[in-house]
Short mmCIF file of C-alpha atoms and ligand atoms in Angstrom, two decimals:
data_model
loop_
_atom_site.label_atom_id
_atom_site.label_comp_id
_atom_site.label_asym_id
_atom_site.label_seq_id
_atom_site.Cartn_x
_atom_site.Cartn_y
_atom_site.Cartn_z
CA UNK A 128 0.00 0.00 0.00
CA UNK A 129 1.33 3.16 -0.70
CA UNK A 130 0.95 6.33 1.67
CA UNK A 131 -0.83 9.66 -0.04
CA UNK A 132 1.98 11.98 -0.02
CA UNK A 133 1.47 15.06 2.62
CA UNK A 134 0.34 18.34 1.26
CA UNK A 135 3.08 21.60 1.27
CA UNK A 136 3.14 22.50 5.09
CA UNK A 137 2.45 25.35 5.75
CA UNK A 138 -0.71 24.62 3.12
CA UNK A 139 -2.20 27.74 1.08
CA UNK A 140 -5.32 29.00 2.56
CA UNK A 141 -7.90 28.07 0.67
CA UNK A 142 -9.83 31.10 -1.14
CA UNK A 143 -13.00 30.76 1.54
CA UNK A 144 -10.42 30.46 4.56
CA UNK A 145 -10.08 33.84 7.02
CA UNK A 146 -6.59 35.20 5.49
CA UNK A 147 -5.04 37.08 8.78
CA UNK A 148 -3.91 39.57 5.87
CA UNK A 149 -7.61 40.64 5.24
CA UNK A 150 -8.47 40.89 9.00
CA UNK A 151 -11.66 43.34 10.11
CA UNK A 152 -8.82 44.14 12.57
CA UNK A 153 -9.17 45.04 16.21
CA UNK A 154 -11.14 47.81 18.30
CA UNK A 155 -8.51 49.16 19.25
CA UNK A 156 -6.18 49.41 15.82
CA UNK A 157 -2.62 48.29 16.69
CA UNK A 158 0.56 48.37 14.67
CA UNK A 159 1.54 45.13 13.20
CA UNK A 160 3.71 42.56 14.69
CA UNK A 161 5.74 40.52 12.44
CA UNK A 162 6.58 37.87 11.99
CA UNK A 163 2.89 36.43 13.71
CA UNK A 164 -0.12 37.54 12.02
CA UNK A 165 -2.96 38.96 13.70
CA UNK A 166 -4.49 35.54 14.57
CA UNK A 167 -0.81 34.36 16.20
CA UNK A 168 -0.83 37.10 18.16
CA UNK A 169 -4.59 36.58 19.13
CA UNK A 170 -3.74 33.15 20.25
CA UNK A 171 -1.07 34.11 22.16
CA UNK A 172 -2.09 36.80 24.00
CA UNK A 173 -5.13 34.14 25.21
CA UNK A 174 -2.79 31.65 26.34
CA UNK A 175 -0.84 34.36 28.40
CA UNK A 176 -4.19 35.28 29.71
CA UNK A 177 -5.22 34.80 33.57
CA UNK A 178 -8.74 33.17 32.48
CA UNK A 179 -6.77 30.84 30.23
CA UNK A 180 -4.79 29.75 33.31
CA UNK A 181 -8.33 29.35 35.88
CA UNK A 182 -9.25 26.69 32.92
CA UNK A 183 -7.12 24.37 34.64
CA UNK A 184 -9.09 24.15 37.82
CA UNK A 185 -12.50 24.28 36.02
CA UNK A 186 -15.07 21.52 35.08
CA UNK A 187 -17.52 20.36 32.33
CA UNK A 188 -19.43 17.41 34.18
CA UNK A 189 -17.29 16.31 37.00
CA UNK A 190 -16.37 18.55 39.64
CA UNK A 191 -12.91 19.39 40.70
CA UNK A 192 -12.40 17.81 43.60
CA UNK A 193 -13.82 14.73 42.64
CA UNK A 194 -10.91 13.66 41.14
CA UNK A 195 -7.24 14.79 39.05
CA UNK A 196 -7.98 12.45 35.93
CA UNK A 197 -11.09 14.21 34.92
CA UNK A 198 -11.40 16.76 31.68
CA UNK A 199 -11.52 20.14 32.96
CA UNK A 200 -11.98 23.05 30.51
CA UNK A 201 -8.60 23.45 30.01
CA UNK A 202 -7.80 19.98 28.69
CA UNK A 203 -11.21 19.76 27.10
CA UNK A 204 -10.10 23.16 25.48
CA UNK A 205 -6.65 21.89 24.17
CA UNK A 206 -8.72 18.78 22.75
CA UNK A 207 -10.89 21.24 20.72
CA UNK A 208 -7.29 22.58 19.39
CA UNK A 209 -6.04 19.42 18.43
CA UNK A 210 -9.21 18.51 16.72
CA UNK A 211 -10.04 21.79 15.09
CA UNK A 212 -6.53 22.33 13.77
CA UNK A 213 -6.43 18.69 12.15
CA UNK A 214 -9.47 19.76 10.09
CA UNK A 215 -8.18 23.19 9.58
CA UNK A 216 -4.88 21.72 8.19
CA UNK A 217 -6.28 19.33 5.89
CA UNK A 218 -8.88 22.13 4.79
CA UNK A 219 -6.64 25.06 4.14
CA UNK A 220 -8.36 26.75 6.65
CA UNK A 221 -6.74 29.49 9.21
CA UNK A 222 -5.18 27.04 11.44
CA UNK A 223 -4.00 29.94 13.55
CA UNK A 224 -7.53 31.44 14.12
CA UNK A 225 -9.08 27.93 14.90
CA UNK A 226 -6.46 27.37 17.40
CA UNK A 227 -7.08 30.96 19.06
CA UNK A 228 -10.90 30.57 19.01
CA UNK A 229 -10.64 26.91 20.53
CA UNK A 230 -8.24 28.41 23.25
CA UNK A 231 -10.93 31.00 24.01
CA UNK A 232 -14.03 29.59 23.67
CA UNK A 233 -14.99 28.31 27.49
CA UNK A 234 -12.97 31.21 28.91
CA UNK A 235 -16.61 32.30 30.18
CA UNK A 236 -17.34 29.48 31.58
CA UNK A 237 -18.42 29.73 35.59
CA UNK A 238 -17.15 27.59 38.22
CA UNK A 239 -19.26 24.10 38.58
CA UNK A 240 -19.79 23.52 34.94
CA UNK A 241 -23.49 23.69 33.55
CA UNK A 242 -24.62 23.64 37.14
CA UNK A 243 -22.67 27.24 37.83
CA UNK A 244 -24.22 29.03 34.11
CA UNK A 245 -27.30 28.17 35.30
CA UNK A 246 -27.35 29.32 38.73
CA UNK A 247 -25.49 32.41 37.77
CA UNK A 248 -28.05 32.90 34.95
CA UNK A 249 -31.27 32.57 37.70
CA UNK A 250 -29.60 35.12 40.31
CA UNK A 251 -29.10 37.61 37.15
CA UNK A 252 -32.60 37.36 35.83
CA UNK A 253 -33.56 40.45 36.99
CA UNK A 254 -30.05 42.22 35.82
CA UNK A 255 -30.22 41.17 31.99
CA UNK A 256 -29.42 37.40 33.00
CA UNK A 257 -25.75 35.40 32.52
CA UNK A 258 -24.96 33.52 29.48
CA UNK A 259 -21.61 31.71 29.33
CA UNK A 260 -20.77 32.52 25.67
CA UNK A 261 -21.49 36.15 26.02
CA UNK A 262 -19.21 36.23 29.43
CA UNK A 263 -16.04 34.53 27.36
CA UNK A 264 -16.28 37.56 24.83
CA UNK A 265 -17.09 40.64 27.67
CA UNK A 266 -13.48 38.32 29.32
CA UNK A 267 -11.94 39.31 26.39
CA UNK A 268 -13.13 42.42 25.63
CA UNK A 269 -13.27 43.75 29.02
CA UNK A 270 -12.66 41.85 32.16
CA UNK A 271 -8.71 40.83 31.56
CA UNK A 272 -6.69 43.56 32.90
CA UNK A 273 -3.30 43.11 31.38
CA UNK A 274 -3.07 46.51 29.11
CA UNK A 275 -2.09 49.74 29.47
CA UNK A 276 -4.14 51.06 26.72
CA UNK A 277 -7.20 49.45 26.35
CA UNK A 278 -9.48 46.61 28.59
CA UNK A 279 -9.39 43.37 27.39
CA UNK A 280 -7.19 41.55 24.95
CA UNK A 281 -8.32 43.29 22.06
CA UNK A 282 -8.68 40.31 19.61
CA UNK A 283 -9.27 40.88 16.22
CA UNK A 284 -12.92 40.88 14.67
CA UNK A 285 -12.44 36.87 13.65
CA UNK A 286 -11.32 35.51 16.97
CA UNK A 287 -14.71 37.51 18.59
CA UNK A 288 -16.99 36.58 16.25
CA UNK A 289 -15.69 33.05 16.90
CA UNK A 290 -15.57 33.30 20.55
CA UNK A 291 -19.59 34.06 20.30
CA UNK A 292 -21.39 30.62 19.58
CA UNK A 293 -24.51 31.80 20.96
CA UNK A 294 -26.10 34.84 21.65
CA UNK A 295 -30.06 35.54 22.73
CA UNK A 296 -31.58 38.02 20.58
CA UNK A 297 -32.37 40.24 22.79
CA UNK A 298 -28.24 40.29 24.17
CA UNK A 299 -27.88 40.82 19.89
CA UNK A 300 -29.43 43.64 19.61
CA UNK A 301 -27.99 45.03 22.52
CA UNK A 302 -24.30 44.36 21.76
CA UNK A 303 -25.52 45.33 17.77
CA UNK A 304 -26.61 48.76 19.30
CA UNK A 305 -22.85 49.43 21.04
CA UNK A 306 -20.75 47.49 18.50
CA UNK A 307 -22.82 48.13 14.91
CA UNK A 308 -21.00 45.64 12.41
CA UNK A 309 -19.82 43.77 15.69
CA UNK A 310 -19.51 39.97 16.01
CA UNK A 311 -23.42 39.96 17.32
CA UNK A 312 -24.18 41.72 13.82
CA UNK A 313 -24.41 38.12 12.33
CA UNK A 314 -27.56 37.02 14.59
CA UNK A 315 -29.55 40.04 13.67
CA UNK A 316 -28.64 39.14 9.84
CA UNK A 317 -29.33 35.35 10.43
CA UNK A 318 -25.44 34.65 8.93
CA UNK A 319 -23.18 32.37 9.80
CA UNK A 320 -19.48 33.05 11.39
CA UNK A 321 -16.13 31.84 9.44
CA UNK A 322 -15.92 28.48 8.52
CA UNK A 323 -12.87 28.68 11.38
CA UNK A 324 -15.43 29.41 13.90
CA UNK A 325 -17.88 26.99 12.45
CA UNK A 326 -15.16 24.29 12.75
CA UNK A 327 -14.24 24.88 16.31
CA UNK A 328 -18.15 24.23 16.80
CA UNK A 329 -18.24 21.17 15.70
CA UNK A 330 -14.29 19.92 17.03
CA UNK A 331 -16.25 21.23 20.58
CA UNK A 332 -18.94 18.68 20.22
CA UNK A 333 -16.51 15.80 19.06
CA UNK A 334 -13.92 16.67 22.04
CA UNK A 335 -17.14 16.29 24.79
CA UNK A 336 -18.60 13.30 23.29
CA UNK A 337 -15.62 11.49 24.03
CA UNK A 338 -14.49 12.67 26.67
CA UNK A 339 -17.31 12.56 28.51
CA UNK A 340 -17.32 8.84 27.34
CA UNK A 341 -13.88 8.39 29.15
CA UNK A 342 -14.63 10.45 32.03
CA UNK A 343 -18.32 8.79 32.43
CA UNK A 344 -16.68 5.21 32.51
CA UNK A 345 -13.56 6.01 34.58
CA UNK A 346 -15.90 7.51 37.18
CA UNK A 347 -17.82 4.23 37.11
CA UNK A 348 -20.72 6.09 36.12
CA UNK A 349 -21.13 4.54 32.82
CA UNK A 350 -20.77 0.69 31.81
CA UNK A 351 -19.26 -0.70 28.43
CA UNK A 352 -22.02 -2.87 28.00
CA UNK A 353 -24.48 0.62 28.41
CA UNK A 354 -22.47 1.77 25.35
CA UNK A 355 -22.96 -1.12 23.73
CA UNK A 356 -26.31 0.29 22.69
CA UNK A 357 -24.97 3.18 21.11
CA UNK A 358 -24.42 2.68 17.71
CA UNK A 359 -21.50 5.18 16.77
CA UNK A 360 -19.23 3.68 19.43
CA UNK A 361 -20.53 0.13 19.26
CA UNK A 362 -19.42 -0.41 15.57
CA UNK A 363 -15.82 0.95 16.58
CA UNK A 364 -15.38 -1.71 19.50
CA UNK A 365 -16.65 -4.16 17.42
CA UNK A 366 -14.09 -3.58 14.87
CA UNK A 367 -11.49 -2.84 17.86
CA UNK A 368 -12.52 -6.68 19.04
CA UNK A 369 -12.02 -8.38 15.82
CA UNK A 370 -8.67 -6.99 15.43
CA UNK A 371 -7.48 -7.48 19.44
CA UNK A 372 -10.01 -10.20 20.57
CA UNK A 373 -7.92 -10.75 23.47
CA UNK A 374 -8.99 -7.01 25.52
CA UNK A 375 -12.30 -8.57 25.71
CA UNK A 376 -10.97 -9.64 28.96
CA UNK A 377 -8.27 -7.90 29.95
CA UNK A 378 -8.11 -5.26 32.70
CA UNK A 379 -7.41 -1.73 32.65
CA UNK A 380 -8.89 0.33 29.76
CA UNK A 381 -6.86 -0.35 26.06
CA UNK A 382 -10.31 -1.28 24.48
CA UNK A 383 -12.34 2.08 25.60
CA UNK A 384 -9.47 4.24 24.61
CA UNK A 385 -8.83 2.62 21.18
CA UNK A 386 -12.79 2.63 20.45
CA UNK A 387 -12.30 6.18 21.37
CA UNK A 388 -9.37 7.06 19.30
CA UNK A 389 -10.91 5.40 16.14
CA UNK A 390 -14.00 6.85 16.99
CA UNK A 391 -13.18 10.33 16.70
CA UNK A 392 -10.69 9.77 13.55
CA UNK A 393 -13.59 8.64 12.01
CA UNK A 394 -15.50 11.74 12.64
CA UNK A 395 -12.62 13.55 11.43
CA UNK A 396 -12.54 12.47 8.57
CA UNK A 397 -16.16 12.48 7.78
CA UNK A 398 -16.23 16.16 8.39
CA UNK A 399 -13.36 16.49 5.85
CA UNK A 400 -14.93 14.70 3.51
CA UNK A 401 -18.60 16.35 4.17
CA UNK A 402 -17.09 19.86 4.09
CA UNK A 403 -15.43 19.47 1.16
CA UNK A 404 -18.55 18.29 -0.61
CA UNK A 405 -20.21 21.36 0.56
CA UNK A 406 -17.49 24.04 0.00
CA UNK A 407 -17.45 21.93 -3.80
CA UNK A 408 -21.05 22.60 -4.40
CA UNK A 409 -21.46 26.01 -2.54
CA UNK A 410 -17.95 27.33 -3.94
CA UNK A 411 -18.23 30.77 -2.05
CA UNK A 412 -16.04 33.29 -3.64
CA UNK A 413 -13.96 34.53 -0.12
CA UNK A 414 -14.36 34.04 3.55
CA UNK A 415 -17.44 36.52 3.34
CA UNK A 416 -19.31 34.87 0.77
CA UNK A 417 -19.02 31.64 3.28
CA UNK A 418 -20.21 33.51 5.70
CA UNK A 419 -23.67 34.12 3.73
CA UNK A 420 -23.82 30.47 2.60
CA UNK A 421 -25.54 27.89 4.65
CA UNK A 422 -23.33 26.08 7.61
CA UNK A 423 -20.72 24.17 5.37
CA UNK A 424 -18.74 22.57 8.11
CA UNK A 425 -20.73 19.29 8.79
CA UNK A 426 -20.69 16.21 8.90
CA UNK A 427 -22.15 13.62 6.61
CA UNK A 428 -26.25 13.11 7.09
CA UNK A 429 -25.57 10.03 8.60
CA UNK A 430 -22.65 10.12 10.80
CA UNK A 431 -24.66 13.33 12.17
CA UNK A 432 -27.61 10.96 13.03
CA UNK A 433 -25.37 8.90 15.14
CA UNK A 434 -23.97 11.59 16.84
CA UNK A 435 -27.12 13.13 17.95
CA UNK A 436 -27.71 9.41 19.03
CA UNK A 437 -24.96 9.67 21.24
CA UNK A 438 -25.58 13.32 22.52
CA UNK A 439 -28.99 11.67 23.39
CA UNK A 440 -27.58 8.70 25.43
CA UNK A 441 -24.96 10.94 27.06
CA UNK A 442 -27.83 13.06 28.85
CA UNK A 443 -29.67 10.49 30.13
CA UNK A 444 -26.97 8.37 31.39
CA UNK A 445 -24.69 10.39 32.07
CA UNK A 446 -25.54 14.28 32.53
CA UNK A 447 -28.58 13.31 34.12
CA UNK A 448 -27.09 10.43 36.36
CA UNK A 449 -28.34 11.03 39.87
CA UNK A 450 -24.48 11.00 41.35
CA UNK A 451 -24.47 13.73 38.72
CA UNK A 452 -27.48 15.29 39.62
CA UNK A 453 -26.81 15.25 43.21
CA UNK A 454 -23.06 16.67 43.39
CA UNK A 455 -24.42 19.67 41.05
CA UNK A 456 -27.38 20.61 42.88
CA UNK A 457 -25.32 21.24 46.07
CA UNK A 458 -23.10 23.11 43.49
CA UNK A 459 -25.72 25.25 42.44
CA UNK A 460 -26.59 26.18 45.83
CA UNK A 461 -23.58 26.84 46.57
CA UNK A 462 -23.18 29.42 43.70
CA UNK A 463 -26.64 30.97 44.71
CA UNK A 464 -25.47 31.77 48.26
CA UNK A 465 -22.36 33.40 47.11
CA UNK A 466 -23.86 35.24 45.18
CA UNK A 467 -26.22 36.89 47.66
CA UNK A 468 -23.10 36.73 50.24
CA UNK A 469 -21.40 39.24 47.52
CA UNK A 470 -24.88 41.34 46.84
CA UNK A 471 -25.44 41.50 50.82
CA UNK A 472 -21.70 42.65 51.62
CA UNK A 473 -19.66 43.96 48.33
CA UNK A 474 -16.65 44.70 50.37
CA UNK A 475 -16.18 41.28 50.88
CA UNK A 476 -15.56 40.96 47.07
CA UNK A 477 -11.69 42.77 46.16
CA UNK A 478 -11.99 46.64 45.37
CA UNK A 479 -12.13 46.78 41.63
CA UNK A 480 -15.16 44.59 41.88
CA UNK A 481 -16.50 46.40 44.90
CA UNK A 482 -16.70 49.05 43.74
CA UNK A 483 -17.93 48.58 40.00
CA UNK A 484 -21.08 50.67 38.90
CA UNK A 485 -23.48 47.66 38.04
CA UNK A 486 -23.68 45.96 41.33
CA UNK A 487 -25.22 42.92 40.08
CA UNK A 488 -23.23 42.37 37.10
CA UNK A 489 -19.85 43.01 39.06
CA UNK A 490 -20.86 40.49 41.35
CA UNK A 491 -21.44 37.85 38.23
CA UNK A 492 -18.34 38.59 36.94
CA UNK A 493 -16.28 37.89 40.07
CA UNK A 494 -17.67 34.54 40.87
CA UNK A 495 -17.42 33.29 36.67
CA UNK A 496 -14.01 33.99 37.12
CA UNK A 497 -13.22 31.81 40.05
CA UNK A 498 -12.31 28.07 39.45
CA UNK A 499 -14.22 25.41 41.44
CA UNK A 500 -12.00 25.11 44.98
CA UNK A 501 -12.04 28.87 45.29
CA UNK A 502 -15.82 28.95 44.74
CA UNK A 503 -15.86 26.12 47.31
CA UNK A 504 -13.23 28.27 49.64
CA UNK A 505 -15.31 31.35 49.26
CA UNK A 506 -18.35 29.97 50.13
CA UNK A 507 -17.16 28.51 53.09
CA UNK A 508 -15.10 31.37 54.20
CA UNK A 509 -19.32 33.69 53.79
CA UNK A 510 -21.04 31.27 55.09
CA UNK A 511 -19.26 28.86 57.36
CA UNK A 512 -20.35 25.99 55.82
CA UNK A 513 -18.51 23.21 53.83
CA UNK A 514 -20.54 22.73 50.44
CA UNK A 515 -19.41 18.82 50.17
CA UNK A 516 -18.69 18.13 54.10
CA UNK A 517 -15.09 18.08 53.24
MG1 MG B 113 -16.35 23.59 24.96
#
């Protein structure tokens, strides 16, 4: 058999790709610095960030301190790289603007996974509510604290619009209103973002399914045989069993991980293959014309079917496992006292935040920021009491 030969690295950008050259640039304009283009630098200045660094001791499903081998965002978010910048390669996309948006896209994200967004978003619903995707954009734009002349990191246009997966449309037309032509512009318009950002969208979802997978079995949570009914990573063991018949019985956990690994290589690939079907037919002109096209990063119709399969399984057995269910609720409760701890006495809360106009909002932002243990230290320092009786 003979091996494809690998394409010129680095690869021309493909004529629908986000050229760094033809940026929408930053708020603030900046001088160049060569030799990184705009998207380097965008990438770097998030990995030098402090929220980049709080990723570390945050969580998806599991909580910190129930363990060191769990995902937490920061893995989960180097994951996304990997993934997204595999495609990106192999599509002559902006490798260097998937990368930064990967790196950036939980930087929102709340202490206590799901379970912290969702208390934070019921304490704010009287103060224009909290949505996770919108906080890892106002992190960037505003919150990091690193510059003397401007807030923020002051990413270029790309690595914002990226950074905003979701937005209400009532948040849209706010941000719209302060930013015309901003990265909210596109869910007034009903357009999509760069293929780049559309790519880290869907590496996201193939990094969590997995891992969650991994996490949900090593945490005993989850059973092989339960996955056995799940077609997408059924057909994978099968194949992994024909090959290596012996794991059947063998300890430790060779079989789940190589099930996973072929797993998501097969997604990879599919979306490859899918997306350039769709960039064939659609043939947009440049990286704006993409932007008016339908979503053309996908997957195949079919390989999409199982994954929604999977998605489907993975809530019931896993997000919604009552161990699950349990450990967030006291989570949640948790978040909710500190945040009326912080509304009752501000001072308790260091003096920038203290003493910040919007009381409310101030408040949110402090506690998004904190990773899970100092959430849990906080809370017991307000209220005296140990959240998990540790
Ligand atoms: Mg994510």
């Amino acid at each position: 058999m003979t091996t494809p030969a690998l394409p010129a690295y680095p690869a021309p950008l493909a004529p629908w790709a986000s050229d760094p050259r033809r940026t929408r640039g930053r708020r603030v304009p900046e001088p160049p610095a060569p030799p990184r283009n705009e998207h380097q630098r965008d990438r770097d200045r998030i990995v030098h960030s402090t929220a980049f660094r709080r990723l570390v001791y945050k969580t998806q499903v599991f909580i910190n301190h129930e363990g060191d081998l769990f995902r937490t965002r920061l893995t989960h978010s180097l994951e996304v790289a990997q993934l997204g910048r595999s495609a990106a390669r192999a599509l002559q996309l902006n490798e260097d603007l998937v990368e930064a948006i990967a790196l950036a896209h939980d930087l929102g994200h709340t202490p206590f996974g799901h379970a912290g967004q969702d208390a934070l978003h019921e304490c704010m619903r009287e103060h224009g509510g909290f949505e996770h995707n919108l906080q890892s954009l106002r992190v960037v734009d505003e919150l990091e604290a690193r510059y003397p002349a401007f807030d923020g990191l002051n990413l270029s246009f790309e690595t914002r619009e990226g950074i905003l997966k979701h937005c209400s449309a009532r948040n849209a037309a706010r941000l719209v209103q302060a930013e015309p032509e901003g990265p909210a512009q596109r869910f007034v318009d009903g357009t999509q973002p760069s293929l780049e950002a559309q790519l880290v969208n869907l590496a996201d979802a193939m990094a969590y399914n997995a891992h969650d997978i991994d996490d949900g079995v090593r945490s005993g949570l989850l059973s092989m045989a339960q996955l056995d009914t799940v077609p997408l990573f059924a057909q994978w063991k099968q194949q992994v069993l024909d090959e290596y018949p012996a794991l059947a019985g063998q300890p430790g956990r060779r079989l789940l991980f190589e099930t996973l690994r072929r797993m998501l290589s097969a997604q990879v690939a599919d979306l490859i293959e899918a997306t350039r079907g769709a960039l064939h037919e659609h043939g947009p002109a440049d990286a704006d014309a993409a932007r008016r096209a339908p979503p053309l990063v996908r997957f195949s119709p079919a390989l999409q079917a199982q994954i929604t399969e999977l998605q489907r399984f993975l809530f019931s057995a896993l997000y919604r496992h009552p161990q699950v269910v349990q450990t967030t609720a006291l989570a949640r409760t948790a978040l909710v006292e500190l945040f009326k701890a912080y509304r009752a006495d501000p001072a308790a809360m260091p003096a920038d935040f203290a003493s910040a106009p919007d009381g409310a909002r101030a408040v949110a932002d402090y506690i998004a920021g904190m990773t899970d243990r100092y959430a849990l230290r906080e809370h017991h320092r307000l209220t005296g009491r140990r959240v998990f009786g540790d």
